[in-house]
Amino acid sequence: MDLVELGQAFRDARLQSRQPQKDVSAKTGVSVTTISQFENGMLTDLGTVRLLALLEQVGLELSARLRTQRRTLDDVAGGSPSPIGPILIRTALSH
């Protein structure tokens, strides 16, 4: 999963949680401009601390695992997409 896909997942979760960008910005300290660029795939780098703060705010978590690891039953039951790379994003409710 790359930064563009993370941004799309973030946007989907933010909209589902009914949080405007300005509210997420106020709670995380990440500017509305950066949030918009993240959601629209226009960032080349975000930084780990800011990325984790954004994901947490909308109920997502980031986990890493080996690429060779297959999807678990929890992944399938939670509707998580197949990992494209070594990083998988999941909702906090899917584990």
PDB file of N, CA and C in Angstrom:
ATOM      1  N   MET A   1       0.856  -1.165   0.000  1.00  0.00           N
ATOM      2  CA  MET A   1       0.000   0.000   0.000  1.00  0.00           C
ATOM      3  C   MET A   1       0.903   1.229   0.000  1.00  0.00           C
ATOM      4  N   ASP A   2       0.617   2.156  -0.899  1.00  0.00           N
ATOM      5  CA  ASP A   2       1.444   3.354  -0.970  1.00  0.00           C
ATOM      6  C   ASP A   2       0.696   4.543  -0.360  1.00  0.00           C
ATOM      7  N   LEU A   3       1.335   5.713  -0.390  1.00  0.00           N
ATOM      8  CA  LEU A   3       0.774   6.897   0.240  1.00  0.00           C
ATOM      9  C   LEU A   3      -0.537   7.327  -0.413  1.00  0.00           C
ATOM     10  N   VAL A   4      -0.660   7.123  -1.709  1.00  0.00           N
ATOM     11  CA  VAL A   4      -1.904   7.463  -2.408  1.00  0.00           C
ATOM     12  C   VAL A   4      -3.051   6.589  -1.891  1.00  0.00           C
ATOM     13  N   GLU A   5      -2.807   5.300  -1.779  1.00  0.00           N
ATOM     14  CA  GLU A   5      -3.834   4.383  -1.272  1.00  0.00           C
ATOM     15  C   GLU A   5      -4.157   4.662   0.196  1.00  0.00           C
ATOM     16  N   LEU A   6      -3.147   5.014   0.978  1.00  0.00           N
ATOM     17  CA  LEU A   6      -3.397   5.381   2.370  1.00  0.00           C
ATOM     18  C   LEU A   6      -4.283   6.615   2.438  1.00  0.00           C
ATOM     19  N   GLY A   7      -4.019   7.585   1.570  1.00  0.00           N
ATOM     20  CA  GLY A   7      -4.836   8.799   1.538  1.00  0.00           C
ATOM     21  C   GLY A   7      -6.276   8.514   1.174  1.00  0.00           C
ATOM     22  N   GLN A   8      -6.481   7.605   0.231  1.00  0.00           N
ATOM     23  CA  GLN A   8      -7.843   7.229  -0.164  1.00  0.00           C
ATOM     24  C   GLN A   8      -8.566   6.530   0.980  1.00  0.00           C
ATOM     25  N   ALA A   9      -7.874   5.637   1.660  1.00  0.00           N
ATOM     26  CA  ALA A   9      -8.472   4.931   2.796  1.00  0.00           C
ATOM     27  C   ALA A   9      -8.798   5.916   3.922  1.00  0.00           C
ATOM     28  N   PHE A  10      -7.894   6.862   4.133  1.00  0.00           N
ATOM     29  CA  PHE A  10      -8.122   7.892   5.152  1.00  0.00           C
ATOM     30  C   PHE A  10      -9.367   8.711   4.807  1.00  0.00           C
ATOM     31  N   ARG A  11      -9.459   9.171   3.560  1.00  0.00           N
ATOM     32  CA  ARG A  11     -10.606   9.978   3.134  1.00  0.00           C
ATOM     33  C   ARG A  11     -11.911   9.206   3.346  1.00  0.00           C
ATOM     34  N   ASP A  12     -11.930   7.934   2.930  1.00  0.00           N
ATOM     35  CA  ASP A  12     -13.129   7.109   3.101  1.00  0.00           C
ATOM     36  C   ASP A  12     -13.527   7.008   4.571  1.00  0.00           C
ATOM     37  N   ALA A  13     -12.540   6.774   5.435  1.00  0.00           N
ATOM     38  CA  ALA A  13     -12.822   6.648   6.873  1.00  0.00           C
ATOM     39  C   ALA A  13     -13.253   7.990   7.464  1.00  0.00           C
ATOM     40  N   ARG A  14     -12.636   9.084   7.018  1.00  0.00           N
ATOM     41  CA  ARG A  14     -13.009  10.411   7.518  1.00  0.00           C
ATOM     42  C   ARG A  14     -14.451  10.735   7.149  1.00  0.00           C
ATOM     43  N   LEU A  15     -14.820  10.464   5.903  1.00  0.00           N
ATOM     44  CA  LEU A  15     -16.190  10.728   5.469  1.00  0.00           C
ATOM     45  C   LEU A  15     -17.183   9.841   6.207  1.00  0.00           C
ATOM     46  N   GLN A  16     -16.802   8.582   6.404  1.00  0.00           N
ATOM     47  CA  GLN A  16     -17.684   7.660   7.123  1.00  0.00           C
ATOM     48  C   GLN A  16     -17.885   8.114   8.573  1.00  0.00           C
ATOM     49  N   SER A  17     -16.841   8.688   9.166  1.00  0.00           N
ATOM     50  CA  SER A  17     -16.944   9.161  10.551  1.00  0.00           C
ATOM     51  C   SER A  17     -17.528  10.576  10.634  1.00  0.00           C
ATOM     52  N   ARG A  18     -17.863  11.146   9.468  1.00  0.00           N
ATOM     53  CA  ARG A  18     -18.502  12.466   9.380  1.00  0.00           C
ATOM     54  C   ARG A  18     -17.684  13.570  10.038  1.00  0.00           C
ATOM     55  N   GLN A  19     -16.385  13.536   9.789  1.00  0.00           N
ATOM     56  CA  GLN A  19     -15.502  14.562  10.328  1.00  0.00           C
ATOM     57  C   GLN A  19     -15.004  15.455   9.192  1.00  0.00           C
ATOM     58  N   PRO A  20     -15.321  16.745   9.229  1.00  0.00           N
ATOM     59  CA  PRO A  20     -14.769  17.654   8.222  1.00  0.00           C
ATOM     60  C   PRO A  20     -13.252  17.743   8.345  1.00  0.00           C
ATOM     61  N   GLN A  21     -12.595  18.076   7.259  1.00  0.00           N
ATOM     62  CA  GLN A  21     -11.139  18.223   7.275  1.00  0.00           C
ATOM     63  C   GLN A  21     -10.696  19.213   8.348  1.00  0.00           C
ATOM     64  N   LYS A  22     -11.437  20.294   8.524  1.00  0.00           N
ATOM     65  CA  LYS A  22     -11.020  21.307   9.508  1.00  0.00           C
ATOM     66  C   LYS A  22     -11.062  20.752  10.935  1.00  0.00           C
ATOM     67  N   ASP A  23     -12.004  19.868  11.243  1.00  0.00           N
ATOM     68  CA  ASP A  23     -12.052  19.257  12.574  1.00  0.00           C
ATOM     69  C   ASP A  23     -10.873  18.312  12.783  1.00  0.00           C
ATOM     70  N   VAL A  24     -10.574  17.515  11.763  1.00  0.00           N
ATOM     71  CA  VAL A  24      -9.416  16.610  11.845  1.00  0.00           C
ATOM     72  C   VAL A  24      -8.147  17.431  12.006  1.00  0.00           C
ATOM     73  N   SER A  25      -8.052  18.526  11.279  1.00  0.00           N
ATOM     74  CA  SER A  25      -6.897  19.410  11.370  1.00  0.00           C
ATOM     75  C   SER A  25      -6.728  19.951  12.790  1.00  0.00           C
ATOM     76  N   ALA A  26      -7.828  20.427  13.368  1.00  0.00           N
ATOM     77  CA  ALA A  26      -7.774  20.991  14.715  1.00  0.00           C
ATOM     78  C   ALA A  26      -7.362  19.951  15.754  1.00  0.00           C
ATOM     79  N   LYS A  27      -7.782  18.723  15.565  1.00  0.00           N
ATOM     80  CA  LYS A  27      -7.498  17.671  16.544  1.00  0.00           C
ATOM     81  C   LYS A  27      -6.118  17.038  16.377  1.00  0.00           C
ATOM     82  N   THR A  28      -5.553  17.138  15.171  1.00  0.00           N
ATOM     83  CA  THR A  28      -4.267  16.477  14.912  1.00  0.00           C
ATOM     84  C   THR A  28      -3.109  17.450  14.730  1.00  0.00           C
ATOM     85  N   GLY A  29      -3.407  18.714  14.470  1.00  0.00           N
ATOM     86  CA  GLY A  29      -2.350  19.680  14.200  1.00  0.00           C
ATOM     87  C   GLY A  29      -1.809  19.619  12.783  1.00  0.00           C
ATOM     88  N   VAL A  30      -2.447  18.833  11.927  1.00  0.00           N
ATOM     89  CA  VAL A  30      -2.056  18.727  10.518  1.00  0.00           C
ATOM     90  C   VAL A  30      -2.926  19.714   9.744  1.00  0.00           C
ATOM     91  N   SER A  31      -2.336  20.531   8.895  1.00  0.00           N
ATOM     92  CA  SER A  31      -3.086  21.570   8.202  1.00  0.00           C
ATOM     93  C   SER A  31      -4.142  20.983   7.261  1.00  0.00           C
ATOM     94  N   VAL A  32      -5.187  21.766   7.033  1.00  0.00           N
ATOM     95  CA  VAL A  32      -6.241  21.360   6.103  1.00  0.00           C
ATOM     96  C   VAL A  32      -5.655  21.159   4.711  1.00  0.00           C
ATOM     97  N   THR A  33      -4.718  21.999   4.323  1.00  0.00           N
ATOM     98  CA  THR A  33      -4.072  21.865   3.012  1.00  0.00           C
ATOM     99  C   THR A  33      -3.371  20.519   2.892  1.00  0.00           C
ATOM    100  N   THR A  34      -2.631  20.129   3.929  1.00  0.00           N
ATOM    101  CA  THR A  34      -1.926  18.847   3.916  1.00  0.00           C
ATOM    102  C   THR A  34      -2.915  17.686   3.888  1.00  0.00           C
ATOM    103  N   ILE A  35      -3.984  17.789   4.658  1.00  0.00           N
ATOM    104  CA  ILE A  35      -5.006  16.734   4.664  1.00  0.00           C
ATOM    105  C   ILE A  35      -5.616  16.591   3.269  1.00  0.00           C
ATOM    106  N   SER A  36      -5.943  17.704   2.644  1.00  0.00           N
ATOM    107  CA  SER A  36      -6.517  17.678   1.294  1.00  0.00           C
ATOM    108  C   SER A  36      -5.541  17.057   0.292  1.00  0.00           C
ATOM    109  N   GLN A  37      -4.282  17.447   0.375  1.00  0.00           N
ATOM    110  CA  GLN A  37      -3.279  16.881  -0.525  1.00  0.00           C
ATOM    111  C   GLN A  37      -3.106  15.387  -0.278  1.00  0.00           C
ATOM    112  N   PHE A  38      -3.135  14.966   0.971  1.00  0.00           N
ATOM    113  CA  PHE A  38      -3.029  13.552   1.330  1.00  0.00           C
ATOM    114  C   PHE A  38      -4.193  12.768   0.719  1.00  0.00           C
ATOM    115  N   GLU A  39      -5.404  13.271   0.896  1.00  0.00           N
ATOM    116  CA  GLU A  39      -6.588  12.578   0.387  1.00  0.00           C
ATOM    117  C   GLU A  39      -6.613  12.506  -1.139  1.00  0.00           C
ATOM    118  N   ASN A  40      -6.011  13.475  -1.789  1.00  0.00           N
ATOM    119  CA  ASN A  40      -6.039  13.539  -3.249  1.00  0.00           C
ATOM    120  C   ASN A  40      -4.780  13.001  -3.914  1.00  0.00           C
ATOM    121  N   GLY A  41      -3.918  12.338  -3.140  1.00  0.00           N
ATOM    122  CA  GLY A  41      -2.731  11.702  -3.696  1.00  0.00           C
ATOM    123  C   GLY A  41      -1.675  12.663  -4.186  1.00  0.00           C
ATOM    124  N   MET A  42      -1.616  13.851  -3.602  1.00  0.00           N
ATOM    125  CA  MET A  42      -0.690  14.867  -4.061  1.00  0.00           C
ATOM    126  C   MET A  42       0.540  15.046  -3.170  1.00  0.00           C
ATOM    127  N   LEU A  43       0.684  14.209  -2.148  1.00  0.00           N
ATOM    128  CA  LEU A  43       1.846  14.295  -1.255  1.00  0.00           C
ATOM    129  C   LEU A  43       2.878  13.250  -1.637  1.00  0.00           C
ATOM    130  N   THR A  44       4.141  13.614  -1.529  1.00  0.00           N
ATOM    131  CA  THR A  44       5.208  12.638  -1.726  1.00  0.00           C
ATOM    132  C   THR A  44       5.715  12.120  -0.385  1.00  0.00           C
ATOM    133  N   ASP A  45       5.425  12.857   0.692  1.00  0.00           N
ATOM    134  CA  ASP A  45       5.852  12.460   2.027  1.00  0.00           C
ATOM    135  C   ASP A  45       4.923  13.103   3.043  1.00  0.00           C
ATOM    136  N   LEU A  46       4.634  12.397   4.110  1.00  0.00           N
ATOM    137  CA  LEU A  46       3.773  12.940   5.158  1.00  0.00           C
ATOM    138  C   LEU A  46       4.448  12.906   6.514  1.00  0.00           C
ATOM    139  N   GLY A  47       5.282  11.936   6.758  1.00  0.00           N
ATOM    140  CA  GLY A  47       5.911  11.783   8.063  1.00  0.00           C
ATOM    141  C   GLY A  47       5.103  10.838   8.924  1.00  0.00           C
ATOM    142  N   THR A  48       5.793   9.995   9.624  1.00  0.00           N
ATOM    143  CA  THR A  48       5.148   8.942  10.407  1.00  0.00           C
ATOM    144  C   THR A  48       4.256   9.480  11.511  1.00  0.00           C
ATOM    145  N   VAL A  49       4.718  10.470  12.247  1.00  0.00           N
ATOM    146  CA  VAL A  49       3.941  10.986  13.379  1.00  0.00           C
ATOM    147  C   VAL A  49       2.632  11.595  12.892  1.00  0.00           C
ATOM    148  N   ARG A  50       2.694  12.383  11.838  1.00  0.00           N
ATOM    149  CA  ARG A  50       1.469  12.990  11.309  1.00  0.00           C
ATOM    150  C   ARG A  50       0.550  11.940  10.693  1.00  0.00           C
ATOM    151  N   LEU A  51       1.118  10.974   9.971  1.00  0.00           N
ATOM    152  CA  LEU A  51       0.314   9.913   9.381  1.00  0.00           C
ATOM    153  C   LEU A  51      -0.433   9.133  10.457  1.00  0.00           C
ATOM    154  N   LEU A  52       0.267   8.735  11.503  1.00  0.00           N
ATOM    155  CA  LEU A  52      -0.371   7.967  12.571  1.00  0.00           C
ATOM    156  C   LEU A  52      -1.447   8.777  13.280  1.00  0.00           C
ATOM    157  N   ALA A  53      -1.210  10.075  13.485  1.00  0.00           N
ATOM    158  CA  ALA A  53      -2.210  10.934  14.124  1.00  0.00           C
ATOM    159  C   ALA A  53      -3.472  11.023  13.273  1.00  0.00           C
ATOM    160  N   LEU A  54      -3.305  11.189  11.971  1.00  0.00           N
ATOM    161  CA  LEU A  54      -4.456  11.272  11.077  1.00  0.00           C
ATOM    162  C   LEU A  54      -5.247   9.971  11.074  1.00  0.00           C
ATOM    163  N   LEU A  55      -4.546   8.858  10.929  1.00  0.00           N
ATOM    164  CA  LEU A  55      -5.229   7.564  10.888  1.00  0.00           C
ATOM    165  C   LEU A  55      -5.981   7.293  12.182  1.00  0.00           C
ATOM    166  N   GLU A  56      -5.342   7.581  13.301  1.00  0.00           N
ATOM    167  CA  GLU A  56      -5.987   7.346  14.595  1.00  0.00           C
ATOM    168  C   GLU A  56      -7.253   8.189  14.735  1.00  0.00           C
ATOM    169  N   GLN A  57      -7.213   9.404  14.264  1.00  0.00           N
ATOM    170  CA  GLN A  57      -8.360  10.316  14.386  1.00  0.00           C
ATOM    171  C   GLN A  57      -9.611   9.780  13.691  1.00  0.00           C
ATOM    172  N   VAL A  58      -9.417   9.019  12.629  1.00  0.00           N
ATOM    173  CA  VAL A  58     -10.579   8.484  11.891  1.00  0.00           C
ATOM    174  C   VAL A  58     -10.801   6.994  12.155  1.00  0.00           C
ATOM    175  N   GLY A  59     -10.121   6.448  13.155  1.00  0.00           N
ATOM    176  CA  GLY A  59     -10.364   5.060  13.558  1.00  0.00           C
ATOM    177  C   GLY A  59      -9.604   4.021  12.774  1.00  0.00           C
ATOM    178  N   LEU A  60      -8.499   4.422  12.139  1.00  0.00           N
ATOM    179  CA  LEU A  60      -7.666   3.468  11.402  1.00  0.00           C
ATOM    180  C   LEU A  60      -6.364   3.240  12.143  1.00  0.00           C
ATOM    181  N   GLU A  61      -5.747   2.118  11.878  1.00  0.00           N
ATOM    182  CA  GLU A  61      -4.419   1.846  12.420  1.00  0.00           C
ATOM    183  C   GLU A  61      -3.544   1.312  11.309  1.00  0.00           C
ATOM    184  N   LEU A  62      -2.260   1.444  11.484  1.00  0.00           N
ATOM    185  CA  LEU A  62      -1.287   0.994  10.504  1.00  0.00           C
ATOM    186  C   LEU A  62      -0.512  -0.162  11.101  1.00  0.00           C
ATOM    187  N   SER A  63      -0.354  -1.225  10.330  1.00  0.00           N
ATOM    188  CA  SER A  63       0.457  -2.344  10.808  1.00  0.00           C
ATOM    189  C   SER A  63       1.336  -2.825   9.665  1.00  0.00           C
ATOM    190  N   ALA A  64       2.459  -3.401  10.016  1.00  0.00           N
ATOM    191  CA  ALA A  64       3.396  -3.906   9.015  1.00  0.00           C
ATOM    192  C   ALA A  64       3.527  -5.411   9.184  1.00  0.00           C
ATOM    193  N   ARG A  65       3.702  -6.087   8.061  1.00  0.00           N
ATOM    194  CA  ARG A  65       3.933  -7.521   8.093  1.00  0.00           C
ATOM    195  C   ARG A  65       4.711  -7.904   6.843  1.00  0.00           C
ATOM    196  N   LEU A  66       5.283  -9.062   6.853  1.00  0.00           N
ATOM    197  CA  LEU A  66       6.051  -9.527   5.717  1.00  0.00           C
ATOM    198  C   LEU A  66       5.154  -9.671   4.500  1.00  0.00           C
ATOM    199  N   ARG A  67       5.693  -9.350   3.352  1.00  0.00           N
ATOM    200  CA  ARG A  67       4.916  -9.459   2.120  1.00  0.00           C
ATOM    201  C   ARG A  67       4.452 -10.883   1.847  1.00  0.00           C
ATOM    202  N   THR A  68       5.220 -11.846   2.276  1.00  0.00           N
ATOM    203  CA  THR A  68       4.883 -13.235   1.985  1.00  0.00           C
ATOM    204  C   THR A  68       3.735 -13.750   2.841  1.00  0.00           C
ATOM    205  N   GLN A  69       3.380 -13.021   3.885  1.00  0.00           N
ATOM    206  CA  GLN A  69       2.291 -13.467   4.747  1.00  0.00           C
ATOM    207  C   GLN A  69       0.963 -13.339   4.008  1.00  0.00           C
ATOM    208  N   ARG A  70       0.196 -14.403   4.057  1.00  0.00           N
ATOM    209  CA  ARG A  70      -1.109 -14.400   3.393  1.00  0.00           C
ATOM    210  C   ARG A  70      -2.140 -13.716   4.280  1.00  0.00           C
ATOM    211  N   ARG A  71      -3.252 -13.355   3.673  1.00  0.00           N
ATOM    212  CA  ARG A  71      -4.344 -12.762   4.432  1.00  0.00           C
ATOM    213  C   ARG A  71      -4.850 -13.760   5.460  1.00  0.00           C
ATOM    214  N   THR A  72      -5.203 -13.245   6.628  1.00  0.00           N
ATOM    215  CA  THR A  72      -5.747 -14.097   7.683  1.00  0.00           C
ATOM    216  C   THR A  72      -7.267 -14.113   7.586  1.00  0.00           C
ATOM    217  N   LEU A  73      -7.881 -14.994   8.338  1.00  0.00           N
ATOM    218  CA  LEU A  73      -9.343 -15.025   8.392  1.00  0.00           C
ATOM    219  C   LEU A  73      -9.883 -13.711   8.958  1.00  0.00           C
ATOM    220  N   ASP A  74      -9.150 -13.113   9.896  1.00  0.00           N
ATOM    221  CA  ASP A  74      -9.553 -11.815  10.430  1.00  0.00           C
ATOM    222  C   ASP A  74      -9.568 -10.757   9.328  1.00  0.00           C
ATOM    223  N   ASP A  75      -8.576 -10.797   8.439  1.00  0.00           N
ATOM    224  CA  ASP A  75      -8.534  -9.852   7.327  1.00  0.00           C
ATOM    225  C   ASP A  75      -9.756 -10.020   6.431  1.00  0.00           C
ATOM    226  N   VAL A  76     -10.066 -11.265   6.106  1.00  0.00           N
ATOM    227  CA  VAL A  76     -11.193 -11.548   5.228  1.00  0.00           C
ATOM    228  C   VAL A  76     -12.504 -11.138   5.896  1.00  0.00           C
ATOM    229  N   ALA A  77     -12.677 -11.513   7.159  1.00  0.00           N
ATOM    230  CA  ALA A  77     -13.905 -11.191   7.885  1.00  0.00           C
ATOM    231  C   ALA A  77     -14.072  -9.691   8.061  1.00  0.00           C
ATOM    232  N   GLY A  78     -12.966  -8.976   8.232  1.00  0.00           N
ATOM    233  CA  GLY A  78     -13.024  -7.531   8.432  1.00  0.00           C
ATOM    234  C   GLY A  78     -13.113  -6.758   7.145  1.00  0.00           C
ATOM    235  N   GLY A  79     -13.024  -7.440   6.009  1.00  0.00           N
ATOM    236  CA  GLY A  79     -13.126  -6.760   4.736  1.00  0.00           C
ATOM    237  C   GLY A  79     -11.883  -5.991   4.350  1.00  0.00           C
ATOM    238  N   SER A  80     -10.759  -6.274   4.992  1.00  0.00           N
ATOM    239  CA  SER A  80      -9.527  -5.566   4.665  1.00  0.00           C
ATOM    240  C   SER A  80      -9.032  -5.978   3.296  1.00  0.00           C
ATOM    241  N   PRO A  81      -8.532  -5.023   2.519  1.00  0.00           N
ATOM    242  CA  PRO A  81      -8.009  -5.364   1.197  1.00  0.00           C
ATOM    243  C   PRO A  81      -6.718  -6.153   1.301  1.00  0.00           C
ATOM    244  N   SER A  82      -6.412  -6.877   0.254  1.00  0.00           N
ATOM    245  CA  SER A  82      -5.137  -7.586   0.218  1.00  0.00           C
ATOM    246  C   SER A  82      -4.013  -6.580   0.243  1.00  0.00           C
ATOM    247  N   PRO A  83      -2.957  -6.850   1.013  1.00  0.00           N
ATOM    248  CA  PRO A  83      -1.849  -5.913   1.035  1.00  0.00           C
ATOM    249  C   PRO A  83      -1.132  -5.905  -0.305  1.00  0.00           C
ATOM    250  N   ILE A  84      -0.801  -4.729  -0.785  1.00  0.00           N
ATOM    251  CA  ILE A  84      -0.065  -4.594  -2.034  1.00  0.00           C
ATOM    252  C   ILE A  84       1.428  -4.594  -1.737  1.00  0.00           C
ATOM    253  N   GLY A  85       1.801  -4.114  -0.589  1.00  0.00           N
ATOM    254  CA  GLY A  85       3.195  -4.066  -0.163  1.00  0.00           C
ATOM    255  C   GLY A  85       3.277  -4.558   1.263  1.00  0.00           C
ATOM    256  N   PRO A  86       4.316  -4.165   1.982  1.00  0.00           N
ATOM    257  CA  PRO A  86       4.494  -4.657   3.339  1.00  0.00           C
ATOM    258  C   PRO A  86       3.619  -3.953   4.367  1.00  0.00           C
ATOM    259  N   ILE A  87       2.813  -2.964   3.945  1.00  0.00           N
ATOM    260  CA  ILE A  87       2.002  -2.214   4.895  1.00  0.00           C
ATOM    261  C   ILE A  87       0.535  -2.486   4.626  1.00  0.00           C
ATOM    262  N   LEU A  88      -0.216  -2.696   5.667  1.00  0.00           N
ATOM    263  CA  LEU A  88      -1.642  -2.970   5.583  1.00  0.00           C
ATOM    264  C   LEU A  88      -2.356  -1.981   6.479  1.00  0.00           C
ATOM    265  N   ILE A  89      -3.417  -1.389   6.006  1.00  0.00           N
ATOM    266  CA  ILE A  89      -4.213  -0.493   6.834  1.00  0.00           C
ATOM    267  C   ILE A  89      -5.514  -1.194   7.173  1.00  0.00           C
ATOM    268  N   ARG A  90      -5.894  -1.112   8.437  1.00  0.00           N
ATOM    269  CA  ARG A  90      -7.116  -1.766   8.886  1.00  0.00           C
ATOM    270  C   ARG A  90      -7.875  -0.825   9.791  1.00  0.00           C
ATOM    271  N   THR A  91      -9.166  -0.995   9.813  1.00  0.00           N
ATOM    272  CA  THR A  91      -9.946  -0.220  10.778  1.00  0.00           C
ATOM    273  C   THR A  91      -9.724  -0.820  12.141  1.00  0.00           C
ATOM    274  N   ALA A  92      -9.867  -0.019  13.155  1.00  0.00           N
ATOM    275  CA  ALA A  92      -9.667  -0.497  14.519  1.00  0.00           C
ATOM    276  C   ALA A  92     -10.682  -1.575  14.864  1.00  0.00           C
ATOM    277  N   LEU A  93     -11.814  -1.612  14.181  1.00  0.00           N
ATOM    278  CA  LEU A  93     -12.866  -2.588  14.466  1.00  0.00           C
ATOM    279  C   LEU A  93     -12.645  -3.922  13.776  1.00  0.00           C
ATOM    280  N   SER A  94     -11.671  -4.001  12.844  1.00  0.00           N
ATOM    281  CA  SER A  94     -11.532  -5.220  12.061  1.00  0.00           C
ATOM    282  C   SER A  94     -10.624  -6.258  12.678  1.00  0.00           C
ATOM    283  N   HIS A  95     -10.136  -6.043  13.889  1.00  0.00           N
ATOM    284  CA  HIS A  95      -9.302  -7.085  14.497  1.00  0.00           C
ATOM    285  C   HIS A  95      -9.823  -7.540  15.819  1.00  0.00           C
TER     286      HIS A  95
END
